[in-house]
PDB file of C-alpha atoms and ligand atoms in Angstrom:
ATOM      1  CA  MET A   7      26.427   0.811 -16.384  1.00  0.00           C
ATOM      2  CA  ILE A   8      27.310  -0.245 -12.876  1.00  0.00           C
ATOM      3  CA  HIS A   9      27.202  -4.102 -11.586  1.00  0.00           C
ATOM      4  CA  GLN A  10      26.142  -3.796  -8.293  1.00  0.00           C
ATOM      5  CA  SER A  11      25.505  -7.419  -6.882  1.00  0.00           C
ATOM      6  CA  TRP A  12      24.840  -7.036  -3.977  1.00  0.00           C
ATOM      7  CA  ILE A  13      21.510  -4.655  -4.203  1.00  0.00           C
ATOM      8  CA  GLY A  14      21.150  -5.526  -7.308  1.00  0.00           C
ATOM      9  CA  GLY A  15      20.478  -8.449  -6.660  1.00  0.00           C
ATOM     10  CA  ARG A  16      18.141  -7.637  -4.749  1.00  0.00           C
ATOM     11  CA  VAL A  17      15.792  -6.248  -6.401  1.00  0.00           C
ATOM     12  CA  ASP A  18      12.813  -7.910  -8.344  1.00  0.00           C
ATOM     13  CA  GLU A  19      12.581  -6.145 -11.307  1.00  0.00           C
ATOM     14  CA  ILE A  20      13.152  -2.940 -12.700  1.00  0.00           C
ATOM     15  CA  ILE A  21      10.543  -0.363 -12.957  1.00  0.00           C
ATOM     16  CA  LEU A  22      12.431   2.795 -14.612  1.00  0.00           C
ATOM     17  CA  ASP A  23      16.273   1.975 -16.053  1.00  0.00           C
ATOM     18  CA  GLU A  24      18.478   4.400 -16.005  1.00  0.00           C
ATOM     19  CA  GLU A  25      18.099   5.834 -19.793  1.00  0.00           C
ATOM     20  CA  THR A  26      14.630   6.116 -19.302  1.00  0.00           C
ATOM     21  CA  ILE A  27      14.972   7.867 -16.035  1.00  0.00           C
ATOM     22  CA  ARG A  28      17.576  10.291 -17.178  1.00  0.00           C
ATOM     23  CA  ARG A  29      15.789  11.085 -20.238  1.00  0.00           C
ATOM     24  CA  ARG A  30      12.917  12.185 -18.161  1.00  0.00           C
ATOM     25  CA  VAL A  31      14.505  14.073 -15.305  1.00  0.00           C
ATOM     26  CA  ILE A  32      17.094  16.347 -18.422  1.00  0.00           C
ATOM     27  CA  GLN A  33      12.901  17.257 -20.216  1.00  0.00           C
ATOM     28  CA  MET A  34      11.582  18.032 -16.679  1.00  0.00           C
ATOM     29  CA  GLY A  35      14.571  20.668 -16.500  1.00  0.00           C
ATOM     30  CA  GLN A  36      13.883  21.634 -19.334  1.00  0.00           C
ATOM     31  CA  GLU A  37      10.334  22.936 -18.954  1.00  0.00           C
ATOM     32  CA  ILE A  38      12.393  24.257 -15.299  1.00  0.00           C
ATOM     33  CA  THR A  39      14.323  26.236 -17.479  1.00  0.00           C
ATOM     34  CA  ARG A  40      10.970  27.374 -19.952  1.00  0.00           C
ATOM     35  CA  ASP A  41       9.148  27.981 -16.583  1.00  0.00           C
ATOM     36  CA  TYR A  42      11.454  29.749 -14.301  1.00  0.00           C
ATOM     37  CA  ALA A  43      13.057  31.647 -17.157  1.00  0.00           C
ATOM     38  CA  GLY A  44      13.824  35.190 -15.795  1.00  0.00           C
ATOM     39  CA  LYS A  45      12.412  33.897 -12.049  1.00  0.00           C
ATOM     40  CA  ASP A  46      14.153  34.145  -8.745  1.00  0.00           C
ATOM     41  CA  LEU A  47      14.179  30.692  -8.662  1.00  0.00           C
ATOM     42  CA  VAL A  48      14.561  28.247  -4.837  1.00  0.00           C
ATOM     43  CA  LEU A  49      14.788  24.080  -5.980  1.00  0.00           C
ATOM     44  CA  ILE A  50      13.916  22.624  -2.217  1.00  0.00           C
ATOM     45  CA  GLY A  51      14.445  19.307  -1.618  1.00  0.00           C
ATOM     46  CA  VAL A  52      12.381  17.151   0.572  1.00  0.00           C
ATOM     47  CA  LEU A  53      15.615  14.765   2.524  1.00  0.00           C
ATOM     48  CA  THR A  54      16.847  11.908   1.789  1.00  0.00           C
ATOM     49  CA  GLY A  55      14.623  10.744  -1.140  1.00  0.00           C
ATOM     50  CA  ALA A  56      15.020  13.800  -3.223  1.00  0.00           C
ATOM     51  CA  ALA A  57      18.634  14.305  -3.138  1.00  0.00           C
ATOM     52  CA  VAL A  58      19.441  12.242  -6.166  1.00  0.00           C
ATOM     53  CA  PHE A  59      16.884  12.821  -8.243  1.00  0.00           C
ATOM     54  CA  LEU A  60      17.530  16.756  -7.554  1.00  0.00           C
ATOM     55  CA  ALA A  61      20.801  16.607  -7.901  1.00  0.00           C
ATOM     56  CA  ASP A  62      20.212  15.290 -11.741  1.00  0.00           C
ATOM     57  CA  LEU A  63      17.549  17.613 -11.785  1.00  0.00           C
ATOM     58  CA  ILE A  64      19.623  20.962 -11.224  1.00  0.00           C
ATOM     59  CA  ARG A  65      22.176  20.000 -13.933  1.00  0.00           C
ATOM     60  CA  SER A  66      19.260  19.856 -16.511  1.00  0.00           C
ATOM     61  CA  ILE A  67      18.191  23.784 -15.423  1.00  0.00           C
ATOM     62  CA  ASP A  68      19.930  26.137 -17.063  1.00  0.00           C
ATOM     63  CA  LEU A  69      19.142  29.098 -14.433  1.00  0.00           C
ATOM     64  CA  PRO A  70      20.908  31.215 -11.522  1.00  0.00           C
ATOM     65  CA  LEU A  71      19.183  29.193  -8.923  1.00  0.00           C
ATOM     66  CA  GLU A  72      19.301  28.775  -5.232  1.00  0.00           C
ATOM     67  CA  LEU A  73      19.048  25.577  -3.418  1.00  0.00           C
ATOM     68  CA  ASP A  74      18.057  24.516  -0.146  1.00  0.00           C
ATOM     69  CA  PHE A  75      16.552  21.312   1.799  1.00  0.00           C
ATOM     70  CA  VAL A  76      14.563  20.412   4.495  1.00  0.00           C
ATOM     71  CA  ALA A  77      13.736  17.278   6.320  1.00  0.00           C
ATOM     72  CA  VAL A  78      10.111  16.222   7.428  1.00  0.00           C
ATOM     73  CA  SER A  79       9.292  12.632   9.437  1.00  0.00           C
ATOM     74  CA  SER A  80       6.675  10.795   8.958  1.00  0.00           C
ATOM     75  CA  TYR A  81       5.149   8.484  11.730  1.00  0.00           C
ATOM     76  CA  GLY A  82       4.430   4.875  10.026  1.00  0.00           C
ATOM     77  CA  SER A  83       5.932   1.314   9.555  1.00  0.00           C
ATOM     78  CA  ALA A  84       8.797   0.702   6.192  1.00  0.00           C
ATOM     79  CA  THR A  85       6.664   1.096   3.902  1.00  0.00           C
ATOM     80  CA  ARG A  86       3.778   2.941   4.828  1.00  0.00           C
ATOM     81  CA  SER A  87       3.129   6.268   6.007  1.00  0.00           C
ATOM     82  CA  SER A  88       1.286   7.882   8.832  1.00  0.00           C
ATOM     83  CA  GLY A  89      -0.061  11.011   7.873  1.00  0.00           C
ATOM     84  CA  GLU A  90       1.304  12.712  10.787  1.00  0.00           C
ATOM     85  CA  VAL A  91       3.735  15.043   9.127  1.00  0.00           C
ATOM     86  CA  ARG A  92       6.599  16.785  11.441  1.00  0.00           C
ATOM     87  CA  LEU A  93       9.319  19.682   9.698  1.00  0.00           C
ATOM     88  CA  ILE A  94      12.117  18.168  11.446  1.00  0.00           C
ATOM     89  CA  LYS A  95      15.602  19.911   9.705  1.00  0.00           C
ATOM     90  CA  ASP A  96      14.050  23.400   7.892  1.00  0.00           C
ATOM     91  CA  LEU A  97      15.373  25.573   5.159  1.00  0.00           C
ATOM     92  CA  GLY A  98      18.758  27.318   5.978  1.00  0.00           C
ATOM     93  CA  HIS A  99      17.032  30.988   3.739  1.00  0.00           C
ATOM     94  CA  PRO A 100      14.202  33.162   3.300  1.00  0.00           C
ATOM     95  CA  ILE A 101      11.353  31.885   0.121  1.00  0.00           C
ATOM     96  CA  GLN A 102      10.056  35.120   0.928  1.00  0.00           C
ATOM     97  CA  GLY A 103       9.291  36.651  -2.919  1.00  0.00           C
ATOM     98  CA  LYS A 104      10.991  33.771  -3.961  1.00  0.00           C
ATOM     99  CA  HIS A 105       9.444  30.883  -6.531  1.00  0.00           C
ATOM    100  CA  VAL A 106       9.672  28.140  -4.680  1.00  0.00           C
ATOM    101  CA  LEU A 107       9.442  24.196  -6.252  1.00  0.00           C
ATOM    102  CA  VAL A 108       9.564  21.485  -4.361  1.00  0.00           C
ATOM    103  CA  ALA A 109      11.342  18.515  -5.318  1.00  0.00           C
ATOM    104  CA  GLU A 110      10.321  15.456  -4.248  1.00  0.00           C
ATOM    105  CA  ASP A 111      10.982  11.059  -4.705  1.00  0.00           C
ATOM    106  CA  ILE A 112       7.206  10.515  -4.305  1.00  0.00           C
ATOM    107  CA  ILE A 113       4.156  11.224  -3.771  1.00  0.00           C
ATOM    108  CA  ASP A 114       1.226   8.858  -2.699  1.00  0.00           C
ATOM    109  CA  THR A 115      -0.843  10.097   0.048  1.00  0.00           C
ATOM    110  CA  GLY A 116       0.076  13.753  -0.813  1.00  0.00           C
ATOM    111  CA  LEU A 117       0.470  14.327   3.265  1.00  0.00           C
ATOM    112  CA  THR A 118       3.654  15.062   3.437  1.00  0.00           C
ATOM    113  CA  LEU A 119       4.060  17.547   0.028  1.00  0.00           C
ATOM    114  CA  LYS A 120       0.664  19.308   1.214  1.00  0.00           C
ATOM    115  CA  TYR A 121       1.759  19.615   4.556  1.00  0.00           C
ATOM    116  CA  LEU A 122       4.648  21.661   3.485  1.00  0.00           C
ATOM    117  CA  LEU A 123       2.691  23.274   0.335  1.00  0.00           C
ATOM    118  CA  ASP A 124       0.531  24.669   3.063  1.00  0.00           C
ATOM    119  CA  VAL A 125       4.742  25.133   5.588  1.00  0.00           C
ATOM    120  CA  PHE A 126       6.302  27.194   2.632  1.00  0.00           C
ATOM    121  CA  GLN A 127       2.771  29.673   1.511  1.00  0.00           C
ATOM    122  CA  ALA A 128       2.687  31.442   5.028  1.00  0.00           C
ATOM    123  CA  ARG A 129       6.510  32.705   3.860  1.00  0.00           C
ATOM    124  CA  GLN A 130       5.019  34.554   1.376  1.00  0.00           C
ATOM    125  CA  PRO A 131       6.654  33.475  -1.509  1.00  0.00           C
ATOM    126  CA  ALA A 132       6.184  34.501  -4.254  1.00  0.00           C
ATOM    127  CA  SER A 133       4.771  31.129  -5.656  1.00  0.00           C
ATOM    128  CA  VAL A 134       4.653  27.765  -4.758  1.00  0.00           C
ATOM    129  CA  SER A 135       4.790  24.663  -7.204  1.00  0.00           C
ATOM    130  CA  CYS A 136       5.552  20.880  -6.317  1.00  0.00           C
ATOM    131  CA  CYS A 137       7.991  18.985  -8.628  1.00  0.00           C
ATOM    132  CA  VAL A 138       8.205  14.584  -8.257  1.00  0.00           C
ATOM    133  CA  LEU A 139       9.668  11.925 -10.486  1.00  0.00           C
ATOM    134  CA  LEU A 140       6.945   9.138  -8.941  1.00  0.00           C
ATOM    135  CA  ASP A 141       3.507  10.369  -8.792  1.00  0.00           C
ATOM    136  CA  LYS A 142       1.261   6.687  -7.383  1.00  0.00           C
ATOM    137  CA  PRO A 143      -2.131   8.321  -8.098  1.00  0.00           C
ATOM    138  CA  SER A 144      -4.211   5.401  -7.290  1.00  0.00           C
ATOM    139  CA  ARG A 145      -3.452   5.932  -3.226  1.00  0.00           C
ATOM    140  CA  ARG A 146      -3.977   9.485  -2.993  1.00  0.00           C
ATOM    141  CA  LEU A 147      -5.661  10.707   0.127  1.00  0.00           C
ATOM    142  CA  ILE A 148      -5.384  14.877  -0.890  1.00  0.00           C
ATOM    143  CA  GLN A 149      -5.365  16.076  -3.831  1.00  0.00           C
ATOM    144  CA  VAL A 150      -2.332  18.405  -4.245  1.00  0.00           C
ATOM    145  CA  PRO A 151      -1.266  20.537  -7.266  1.00  0.00           C
ATOM    146  CA  VAL A 152       2.201  18.434  -9.178  1.00  0.00           C
ATOM    147  CA  ALA A 153       3.668  20.738 -11.314  1.00  0.00           C
ATOM    148  CA  TYR A 154       5.955  18.087 -12.828  1.00  0.00           C
ATOM    149  CA  ARG A 155       6.032  14.271 -12.585  1.00  0.00           C
ATOM    150  CA  GLY A 156       8.244  12.851 -14.047  1.00  0.00           C
ATOM    151  CA  PHE A 157       6.216   9.164 -13.983  1.00  0.00           C
ATOM    152  CA  VAL A 158       3.222   7.422 -13.267  1.00  0.00           C
ATOM    153  CA  ILE A 159       3.555   3.937 -11.156  1.00  0.00           C
ATOM    154  CA  ASP A 160       1.001   1.203 -10.003  1.00  0.00           C
ATOM    155  CA  ASP A 161       0.620   0.971  -6.403  1.00  0.00           C
ATOM    156  CA  ARG A 162       3.956  -0.462  -5.839  1.00  0.00           C
ATOM    157  CA  PHE A 163       6.246  -0.341  -3.309  1.00  0.00           C
ATOM    158  CA  VAL A 164       9.278   0.188  -5.125  1.00  0.00           C
ATOM    159  CA  VAL A 165      12.996   1.571  -4.652  1.00  0.00           C
ATOM    160  CA  GLY A 166      16.432   3.399  -5.815  1.00  0.00           C
ATOM    161  CA  TYR A 167      17.329   6.175  -7.725  1.00  0.00           C
ATOM    162  CA  GLY A 168      17.173   7.753  -3.364  1.00  0.00           C
ATOM    163  CA  LEU A 169      13.897   5.821  -2.876  1.00  0.00           C
ATOM    164  CA  ASP A 170      14.446   3.618   0.527  1.00  0.00           C
ATOM    165  CA  ALA A 171      13.852   0.354   2.085  1.00  0.00           C
ATOM    166  CA  ALA A 172      13.973   1.023   5.725  1.00  0.00           C
ATOM    167  CA  GLY A 173      17.257   3.714   4.943  1.00  0.00           C
ATOM    168  CA  ARG A 174      18.822   1.139   2.413  1.00  0.00           C
ATOM    169  CA  TYR A 175      18.891   1.122  -1.767  1.00  0.00           C
ATOM    170  CA  ARG A 176      18.921   4.261  -2.304  1.00  0.00           C
ATOM    171  CA  ASN A 177      22.467   4.110  -4.111  1.00  0.00           C
ATOM    172  CA  LEU A 178      20.516   1.584  -7.041  1.00  0.00           C
ATOM    173  CA  PRO A 179      20.759   3.638  -9.927  1.00  0.00           C
ATOM    174  CA  TYR A 180      17.037   2.900 -11.793  1.00  0.00           C
ATOM    175  CA  VAL A 181      13.985   2.132  -9.829  1.00  0.00           C
ATOM    176  CA  GLY A 182      12.296  -1.834  -8.717  1.00  0.00           C
ATOM    177  CA  VAL A 183      10.924  -3.749  -7.148  1.00  0.00           C
ATOM    178  CA  LEU A 184      12.576  -5.364  -4.269  1.00  0.00           C
ATOM    179  CA  ARG A 185      12.467  -8.903  -3.734  1.00  0.00           C
ATOM    180  CA  PRO A 186      10.153  -9.768  -1.039  1.00  0.00           C
ATOM    181  CA  ASP A 187      12.580 -11.534   1.370  1.00  0.00           C
ATOM    182  CA  ALA A 188      14.714  -8.434   0.555  1.00  0.00           C
ATOM    183  CA  LEU A 189      11.958  -5.820   2.699  1.00  0.00           C
ATOM    184  CA  SER A 190      12.958  -7.956   6.687  1.00  0.00           C
TER     185      SER A 190
HETATM  186  P1  IMP B  24       3.463  10.712   1.323  1.00  0.00           P
HETATM  187  O1  IMP B  24       3.334  11.422   2.008  1.00  0.00           O
HETATM  188  O2  IMP B  24       2.109   9.453   1.841  1.00  0.00           O
HETATM  189  O3  IMP B  24       2.757  10.873  -0.299  1.00  0.00           O
HETATM  190  O4  IMP B  24       4.523   9.579   0.993  1.00  0.00           O
HETATM  191  C1  IMP B  24       5.830  10.087   0.251  1.00  0.00           C
HETATM  192  C2  IMP B  24       6.939   9.723   1.386  1.00  0.00           C
HETATM  193  O5  IMP B  24       6.675   8.200   1.495  1.00  0.00           O
HETATM  194  C3  IMP B  24       8.128  10.078  -0.062  1.00  0.00           C
HETATM  195  O6  IMP B  24       8.645  10.901   0.521  1.00  0.00           O
HETATM  196  C4  IMP B  24       8.884   8.371   0.590  1.00  0.00           C
HETATM  197  O7  IMP B  24       9.518   8.754   1.531  1.00  0.00           O
HETATM  198  C5  IMP B  24       7.779   7.332   0.702  1.00  0.00           C
HETATM  199  N1  IMP B  24       7.147   6.652  -0.028  1.00  0.00           N
HETATM  200  C6  IMP B  24       5.480   6.509  -0.792  1.00  0.00           C
HETATM  201  N2  IMP B  24       6.101   5.351  -0.945  1.00  0.00           N
HETATM  202  C7  IMP B  24       6.979   5.328  -0.872  1.00  0.00           C
HETATM  203  C8  IMP B  24       7.873   3.893  -2.042  1.00  0.00           C
HETATM  204  O8  IMP B  24       7.191   3.178  -3.098  1.00  0.00           O
HETATM  205  N3  IMP B  24       8.756   4.112  -2.147  1.00  0.00           N
HETATM  206  C9  IMP B  24      10.075   4.008  -0.611  1.00  0.00           C
HETATM  207  N4  IMP B  24       9.365   5.060  -0.228  1.00  0.00           N
HETATM  208  C10 IMP B  24       8.320   5.692  -0.886  1.00  0.00           C
HETATM  209 MG1   MG B  25      10.951  10.161   1.589  1.00  0.00          MG
END
């Protein structure tokens, strides 16, 4: 394990350590491998938060998949989204007739994934499903079917393994809660 004194020193509590995440992501990759065998699979990462999770996940999937990315912006404060979602970077390739799996770092209110599922569904893929590393069900405003979820967590603002606070802390190798003074 890398000793990260700058960012590590700003973490109050580790929620999910590296080994726990690694093991779960491998399991998810195995489930996806089983479920999508023989299908034309496109994994779509939601930038930027899903990049770390997706990088590990795709290496646990033993299928000839394609990888694409979208970026969305949701207006709001650093730790709360307003619910207004906008596509700011679209896919590089068409998804018509393909099996789409959207990968997100976390599902919170559900508004981001709901918006993306509707956008992709309109393009007539063979199927669309969601895969999230983290789920905060207590904050859900809209129901979204999640086919693969890594971990269910309490309503706390977490960072690391791709998740940020105001753009920072994505490079923490684990998921943790920041010290209150580290957010300002
Ligand atoms: P939703 O649209 O409310 O489901 O929010 C999803 C997005 O909110 C995620 O992609 C994250 O960018 C952000 N988010 C929600 N909770 C957290 C958190 O605890 N830490 C970091 N980002 C979060
Ligand atoms: Mg995000």
